[in-house]
Coordinates of C-alpha atoms and ligand atoms in Angstrom, one line a residue:
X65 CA 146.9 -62.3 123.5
X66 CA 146.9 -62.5 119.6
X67 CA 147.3 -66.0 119.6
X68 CA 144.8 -66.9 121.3
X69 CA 142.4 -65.0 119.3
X70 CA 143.6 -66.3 116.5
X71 CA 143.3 -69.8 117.6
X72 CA 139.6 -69.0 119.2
X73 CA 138.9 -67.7 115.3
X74 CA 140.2 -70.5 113.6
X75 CA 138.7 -73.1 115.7
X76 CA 135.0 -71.6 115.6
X77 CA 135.1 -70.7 111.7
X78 CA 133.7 -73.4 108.9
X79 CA 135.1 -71.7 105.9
X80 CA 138.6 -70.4 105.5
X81 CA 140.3 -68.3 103.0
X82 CA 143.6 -68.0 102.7
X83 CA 146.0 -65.7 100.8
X84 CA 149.0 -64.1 100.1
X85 CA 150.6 -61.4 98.0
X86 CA 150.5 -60.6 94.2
X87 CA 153.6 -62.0 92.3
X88 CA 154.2 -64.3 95.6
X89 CA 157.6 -66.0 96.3
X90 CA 158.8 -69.5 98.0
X91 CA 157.6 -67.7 101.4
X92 CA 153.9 -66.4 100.5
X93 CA 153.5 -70.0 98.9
X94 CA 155.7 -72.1 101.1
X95 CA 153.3 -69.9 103.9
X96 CA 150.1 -70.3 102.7
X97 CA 149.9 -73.9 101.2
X98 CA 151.5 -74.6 104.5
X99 CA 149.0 -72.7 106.9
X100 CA 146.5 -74.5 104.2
X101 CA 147.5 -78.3 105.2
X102 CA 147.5 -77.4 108.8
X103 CA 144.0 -76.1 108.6
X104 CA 142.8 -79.3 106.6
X105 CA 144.0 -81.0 109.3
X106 CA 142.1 -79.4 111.9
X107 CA 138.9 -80.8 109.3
X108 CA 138.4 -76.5 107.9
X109 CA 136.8 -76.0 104.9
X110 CA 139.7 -74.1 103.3
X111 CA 140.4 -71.9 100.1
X112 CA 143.7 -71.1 98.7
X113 CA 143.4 -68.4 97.1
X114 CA 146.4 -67.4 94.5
X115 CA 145.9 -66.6 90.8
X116 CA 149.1 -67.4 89.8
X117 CA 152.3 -68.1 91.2
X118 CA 155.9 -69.7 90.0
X119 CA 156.1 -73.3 88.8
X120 CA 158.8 -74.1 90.6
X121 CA 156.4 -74.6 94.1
X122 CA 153.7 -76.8 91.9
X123 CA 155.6 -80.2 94.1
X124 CA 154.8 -78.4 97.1
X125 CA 152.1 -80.5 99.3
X126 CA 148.8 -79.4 98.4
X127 CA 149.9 -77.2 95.3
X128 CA 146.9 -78.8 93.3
X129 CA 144.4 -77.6 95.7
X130 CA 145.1 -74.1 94.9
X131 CA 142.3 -72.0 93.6
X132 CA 142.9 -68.9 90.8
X133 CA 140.0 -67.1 92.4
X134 CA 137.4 -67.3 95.6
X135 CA 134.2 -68.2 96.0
X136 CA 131.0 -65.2 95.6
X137 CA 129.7 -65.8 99.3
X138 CA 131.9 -63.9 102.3
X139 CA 134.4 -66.9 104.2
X140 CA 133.8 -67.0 107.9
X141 CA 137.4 -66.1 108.8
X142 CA 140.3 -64.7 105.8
X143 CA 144.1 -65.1 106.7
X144 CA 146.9 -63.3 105.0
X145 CA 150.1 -64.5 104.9
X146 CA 153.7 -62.9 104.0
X147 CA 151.9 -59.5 103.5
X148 CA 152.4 -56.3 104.6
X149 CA 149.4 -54.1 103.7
X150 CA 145.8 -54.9 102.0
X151 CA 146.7 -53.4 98.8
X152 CA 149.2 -56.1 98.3
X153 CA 147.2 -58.8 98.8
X154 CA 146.3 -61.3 95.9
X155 CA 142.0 -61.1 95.5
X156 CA 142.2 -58.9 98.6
X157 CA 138.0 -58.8 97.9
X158 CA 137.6 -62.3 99.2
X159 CA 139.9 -60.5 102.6
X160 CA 137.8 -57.6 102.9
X161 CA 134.8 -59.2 102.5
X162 CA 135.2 -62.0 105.0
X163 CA 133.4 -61.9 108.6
X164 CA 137.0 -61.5 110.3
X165 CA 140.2 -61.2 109.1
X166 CA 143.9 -62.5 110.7
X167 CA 147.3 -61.2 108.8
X168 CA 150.3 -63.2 109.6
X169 CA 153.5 -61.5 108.8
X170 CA 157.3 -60.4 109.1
X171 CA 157.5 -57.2 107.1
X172 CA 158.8 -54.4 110.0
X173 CA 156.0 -51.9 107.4
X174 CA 153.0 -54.1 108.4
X175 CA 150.0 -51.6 108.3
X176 CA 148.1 -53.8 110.8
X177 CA 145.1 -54.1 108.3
X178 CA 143.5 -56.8 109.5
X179 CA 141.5 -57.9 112.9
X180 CA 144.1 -59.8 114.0
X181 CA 147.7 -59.1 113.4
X182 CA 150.6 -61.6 114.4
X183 CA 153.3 -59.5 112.8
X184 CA 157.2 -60.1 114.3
X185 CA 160.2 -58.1 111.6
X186 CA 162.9 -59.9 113.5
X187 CA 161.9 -63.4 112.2
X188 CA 163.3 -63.8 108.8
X189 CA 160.3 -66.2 107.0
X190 CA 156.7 -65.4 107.4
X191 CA 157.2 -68.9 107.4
X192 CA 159.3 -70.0 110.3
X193 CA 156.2 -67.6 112.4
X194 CA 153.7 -70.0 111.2
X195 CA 155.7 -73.0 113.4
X196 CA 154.4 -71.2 116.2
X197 CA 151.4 -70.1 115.2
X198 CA 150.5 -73.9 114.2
X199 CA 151.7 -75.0 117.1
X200 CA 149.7 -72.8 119.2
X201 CA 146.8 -73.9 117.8
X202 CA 147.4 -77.4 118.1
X203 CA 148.8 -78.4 114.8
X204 CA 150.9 -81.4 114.3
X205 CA 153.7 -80.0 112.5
X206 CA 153.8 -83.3 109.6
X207 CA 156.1 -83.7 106.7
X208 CA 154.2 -82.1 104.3
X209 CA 153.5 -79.3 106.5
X210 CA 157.1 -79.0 107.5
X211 CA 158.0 -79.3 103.6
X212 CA 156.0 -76.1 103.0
X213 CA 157.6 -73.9 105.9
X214 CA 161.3 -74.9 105.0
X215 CA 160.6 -73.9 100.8
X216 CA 159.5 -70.2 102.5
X217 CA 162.4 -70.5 105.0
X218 CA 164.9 -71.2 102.6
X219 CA 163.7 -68.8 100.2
X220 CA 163.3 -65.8 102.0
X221 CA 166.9 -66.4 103.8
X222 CA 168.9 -66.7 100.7
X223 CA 169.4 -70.5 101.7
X224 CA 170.0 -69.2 105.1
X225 CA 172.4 -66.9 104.7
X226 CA 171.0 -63.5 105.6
X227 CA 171.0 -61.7 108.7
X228 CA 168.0 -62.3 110.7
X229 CA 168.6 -66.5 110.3
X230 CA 169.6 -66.7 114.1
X231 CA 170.0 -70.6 115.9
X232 CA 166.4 -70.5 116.4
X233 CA 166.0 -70.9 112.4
X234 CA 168.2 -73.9 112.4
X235 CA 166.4 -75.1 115.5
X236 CA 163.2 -75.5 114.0
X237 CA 164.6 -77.2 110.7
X238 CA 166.5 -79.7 112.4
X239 CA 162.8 -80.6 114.0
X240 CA 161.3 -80.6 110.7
X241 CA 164.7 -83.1 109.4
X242 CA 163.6 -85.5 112.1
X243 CA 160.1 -85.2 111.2
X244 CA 161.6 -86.8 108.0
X245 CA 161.2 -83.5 105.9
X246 CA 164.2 -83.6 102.7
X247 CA 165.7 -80.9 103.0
X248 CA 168.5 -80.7 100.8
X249 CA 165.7 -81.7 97.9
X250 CA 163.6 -78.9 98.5
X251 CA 166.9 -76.4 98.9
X252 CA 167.5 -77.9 95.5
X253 CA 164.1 -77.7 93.8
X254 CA 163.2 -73.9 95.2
X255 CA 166.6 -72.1 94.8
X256 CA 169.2 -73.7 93.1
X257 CA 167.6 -74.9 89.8
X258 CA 166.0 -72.9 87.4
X259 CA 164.3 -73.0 84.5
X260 CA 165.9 -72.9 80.8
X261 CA 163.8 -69.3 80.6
X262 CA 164.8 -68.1 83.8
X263 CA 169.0 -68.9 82.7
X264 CA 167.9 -66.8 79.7
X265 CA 166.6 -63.8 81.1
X266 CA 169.6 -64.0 83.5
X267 CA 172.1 -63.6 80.7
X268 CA 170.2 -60.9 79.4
X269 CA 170.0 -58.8 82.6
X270 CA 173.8 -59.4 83.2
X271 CA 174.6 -58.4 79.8
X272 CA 172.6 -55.1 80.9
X273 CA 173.6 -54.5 83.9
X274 CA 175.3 -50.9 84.0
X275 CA 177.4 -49.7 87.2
X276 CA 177.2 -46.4 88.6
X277 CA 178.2 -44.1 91.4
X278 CA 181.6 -46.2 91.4
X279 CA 180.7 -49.5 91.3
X280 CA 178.2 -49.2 94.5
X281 CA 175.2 -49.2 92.5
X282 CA 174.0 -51.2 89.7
X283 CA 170.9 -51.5 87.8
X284 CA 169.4 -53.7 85.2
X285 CA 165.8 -54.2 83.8
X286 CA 163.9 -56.8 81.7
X287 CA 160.9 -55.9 79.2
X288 CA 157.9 -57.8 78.4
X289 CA 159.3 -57.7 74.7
X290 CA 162.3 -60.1 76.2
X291 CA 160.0 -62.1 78.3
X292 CA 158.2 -62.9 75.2
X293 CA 161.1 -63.5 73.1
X294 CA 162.3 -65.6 75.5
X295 CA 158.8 -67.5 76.7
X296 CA 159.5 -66.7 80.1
X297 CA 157.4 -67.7 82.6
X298 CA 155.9 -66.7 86.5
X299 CA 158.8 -66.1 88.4
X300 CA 161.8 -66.3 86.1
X301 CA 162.8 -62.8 87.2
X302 CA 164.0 -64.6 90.7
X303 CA 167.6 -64.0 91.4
X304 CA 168.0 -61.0 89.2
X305 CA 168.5 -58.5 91.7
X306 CA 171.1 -60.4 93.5
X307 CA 173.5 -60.4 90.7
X308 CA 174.5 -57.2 91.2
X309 CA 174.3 -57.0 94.8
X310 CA 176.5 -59.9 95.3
X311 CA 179.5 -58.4 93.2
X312 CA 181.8 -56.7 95.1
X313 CA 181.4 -53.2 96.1
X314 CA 177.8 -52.6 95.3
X315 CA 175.9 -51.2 97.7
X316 CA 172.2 -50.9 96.4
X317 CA 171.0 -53.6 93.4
X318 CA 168.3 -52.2 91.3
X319 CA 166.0 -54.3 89.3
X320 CA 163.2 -53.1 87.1
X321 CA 160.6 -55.5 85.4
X322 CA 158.1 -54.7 82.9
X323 CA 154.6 -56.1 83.7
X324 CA 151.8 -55.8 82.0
X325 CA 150.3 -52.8 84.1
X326 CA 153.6 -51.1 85.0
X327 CA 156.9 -51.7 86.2
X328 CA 157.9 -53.4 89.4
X329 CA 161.2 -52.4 90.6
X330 CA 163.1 -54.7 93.2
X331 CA 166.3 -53.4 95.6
X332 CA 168.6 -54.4 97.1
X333 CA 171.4 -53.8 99.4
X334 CA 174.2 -55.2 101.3
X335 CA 175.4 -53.0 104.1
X336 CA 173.7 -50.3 105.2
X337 CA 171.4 -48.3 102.6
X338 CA 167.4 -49.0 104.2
X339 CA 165.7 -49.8 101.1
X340 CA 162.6 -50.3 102.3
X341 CA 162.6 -46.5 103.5
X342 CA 163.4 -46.1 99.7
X343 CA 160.7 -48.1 98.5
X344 CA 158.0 -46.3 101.0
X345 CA 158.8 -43.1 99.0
X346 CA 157.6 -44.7 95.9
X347 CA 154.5 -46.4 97.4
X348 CA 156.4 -49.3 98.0
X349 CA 158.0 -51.7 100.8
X350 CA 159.9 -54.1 102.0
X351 CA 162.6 -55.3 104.5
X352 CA 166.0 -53.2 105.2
X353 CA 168.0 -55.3 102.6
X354 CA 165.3 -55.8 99.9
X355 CA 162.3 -53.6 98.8
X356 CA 159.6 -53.3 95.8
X357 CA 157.4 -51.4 94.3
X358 CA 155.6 -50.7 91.4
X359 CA 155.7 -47.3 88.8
X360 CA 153.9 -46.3 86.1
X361 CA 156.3 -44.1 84.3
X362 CA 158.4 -44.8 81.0
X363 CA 161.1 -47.1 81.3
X364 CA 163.9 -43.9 81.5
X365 CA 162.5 -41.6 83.4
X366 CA 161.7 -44.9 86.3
X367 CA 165.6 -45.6 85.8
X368 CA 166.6 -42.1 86.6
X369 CA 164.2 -40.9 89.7
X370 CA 165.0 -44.3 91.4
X371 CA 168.9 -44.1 90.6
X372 CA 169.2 -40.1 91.8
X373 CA 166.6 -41.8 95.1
X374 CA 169.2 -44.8 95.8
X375 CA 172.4 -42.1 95.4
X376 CA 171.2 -39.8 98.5
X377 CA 171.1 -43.0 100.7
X378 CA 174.3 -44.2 99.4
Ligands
AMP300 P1 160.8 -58.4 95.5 O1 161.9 -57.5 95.0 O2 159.6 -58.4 94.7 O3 161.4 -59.8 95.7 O4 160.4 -57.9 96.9 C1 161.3 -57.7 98.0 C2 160.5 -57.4 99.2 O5 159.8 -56.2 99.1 C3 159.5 -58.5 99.7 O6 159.6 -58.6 101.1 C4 158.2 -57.9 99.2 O7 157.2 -58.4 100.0 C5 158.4 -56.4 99.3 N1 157.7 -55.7 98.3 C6 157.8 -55.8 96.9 N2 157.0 -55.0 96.2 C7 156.2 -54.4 97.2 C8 155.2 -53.4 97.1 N3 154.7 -53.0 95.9 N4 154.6 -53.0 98.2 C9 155.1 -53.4 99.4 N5 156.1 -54.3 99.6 C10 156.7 -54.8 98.5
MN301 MN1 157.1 -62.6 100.1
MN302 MN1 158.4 -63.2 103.5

């Protein structure tokens, strides 16, 4: 069985690197600094490797441990977290190049890229997996550990309102309340407050947004001009999307951000558009109600080949 593998890896491996997905959210760092303090437990010599991830996480347990990059020398044993194919994967070197590999994750388009996959779609949180992959292994599920797991849960739920949150969800966070974990804080500090930045690139989006094919889709985009103007930082963009999927009648949200090597593009949807199978046509992926992907095309002609994509769902 997978877990025990896994288990049989972790416990005979010194060095351990751990990492997640680029631009990662509350569940690749809620997962990995949590899969972090659990190994530190168990006395590993562990890396956490993410070059740069939202502010908001920085009181997360263990935040300052994180590295921006690995070390030169292969790791005995790399573990993904929250991702669903190597490509996506933050300093996917330091993965590659490790003796063996383990991918944790809960994306239904896992490519299975590692040695050892632990990969279940129907759980909403790549972080609500790691309570039983922890507690396989042996982990004492402690508050800071337990802090960790509920910022991804909460996060990657909507503050557990999606579908896929079933009793089992609240289950395990009522353990992690009585294990003295503040729940309503870290609901607070990961999804309800944001930053000054983030309020201003929110009002600029809105302001944008443009409705379409009756009111079921809308769509939306932020430059790196405003991001600039504004002095936005990592992960102000959050909650973007959502605006227009949560007004009534849209079907299909679309996002588009401008990096610095392309656009990403975020969807979303509310009923019954797939759009991850909409995102795999444009190299992307995703879950059923949200998907991304990347495109290196000018700002117009991205807007139009994604909008005339999302209309033959619709
Ligand atoms: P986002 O819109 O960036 O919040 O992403 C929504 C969902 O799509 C998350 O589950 C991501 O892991 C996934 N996703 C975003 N971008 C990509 C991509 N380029 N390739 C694969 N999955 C992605
Ligand atoms: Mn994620
Ligand atoms: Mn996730």
């Amino acid at each position: 069985m997978t877990l025990d593998n896994i288990k049989e890896e972790i416990m005979s491996a010194k060095n351990i690197a751990i990492l997640t997905h680029e631009s990662p959210d509350g569940d690749a760092v809620g997962s990995a600094l949590a899969m972090y303090n659990a190994l530190k437990q168990l006395g590993k010599d562990v890396d956490l490797i993410m070059p740069e991830y939202p502010s908001i996480f920085a009181f997360l347990p263990s935040a300052k441990e994180i590295k921006e990059t690995g070390k030169e020398d292969s790791y005995d044993l790399a573990i993904a977290v929250d991702c669903s194919d190597l490509k996506r994967i933050a300093g996917d070197t330091n993965f590659e190049n490790a003796n063996t590999t383990i991918s944790i994750d809960h994306h239904g388009v896992n490519t299975m890229f590692a040695d050892y996959n632990f990969v279940n779609p129907a759980i909403p949180a790549c972080a609500q997996i790691l309570i039983t992959v922890l507690e396989y292994i042996g982990v004492q599920i402690t508050k800071d550990i337990g802090t960790c797991i509920v910022a991804g849960i909460i996060t990657d739920t909507g503050g557990f309102k999606y579908q896929g949150v079933t009793s089992e969800t609240f289950e395990f966070v009522a353990r992690l309340l009585n294990e003295g974990v503040n729940v309503s804080d870290v609901y607070k500090r990961v999804f309800q407050t944001i930053t000054k930045t983030s309020f201003e690139l929110k009002k600029l989006a809105m302001n944008r947004m443009e409705f379409l094919e009756n009111g079921k889709i809308t769509y939306t985009y932020i430059t790196e001009e405003d991001k600039n103007n504004i002095g936005s930082q990592n992960g102000d963009h959050e909650g973007i999307v959502e605006l227009g999927r949560d007004v009534e009648g849209v079907e299909v949200s679309i996002f588009i951000r401008q990096e610095k090597d392309g656009y990403k593009v975020s969807l979303r949807s509310n009923n019954y558009v797939n759009v991850s199978d909409i995102a795999l046509l444009f190299g992307g992926g995703g879950h059923p109600r949200a998907s991304g992907f990347t495109m290196n095309l000018p700002l117009d002609e991205a807007k139009e080949r994604i909008i005339s994509k999302v209309k033959m769902y619709l």
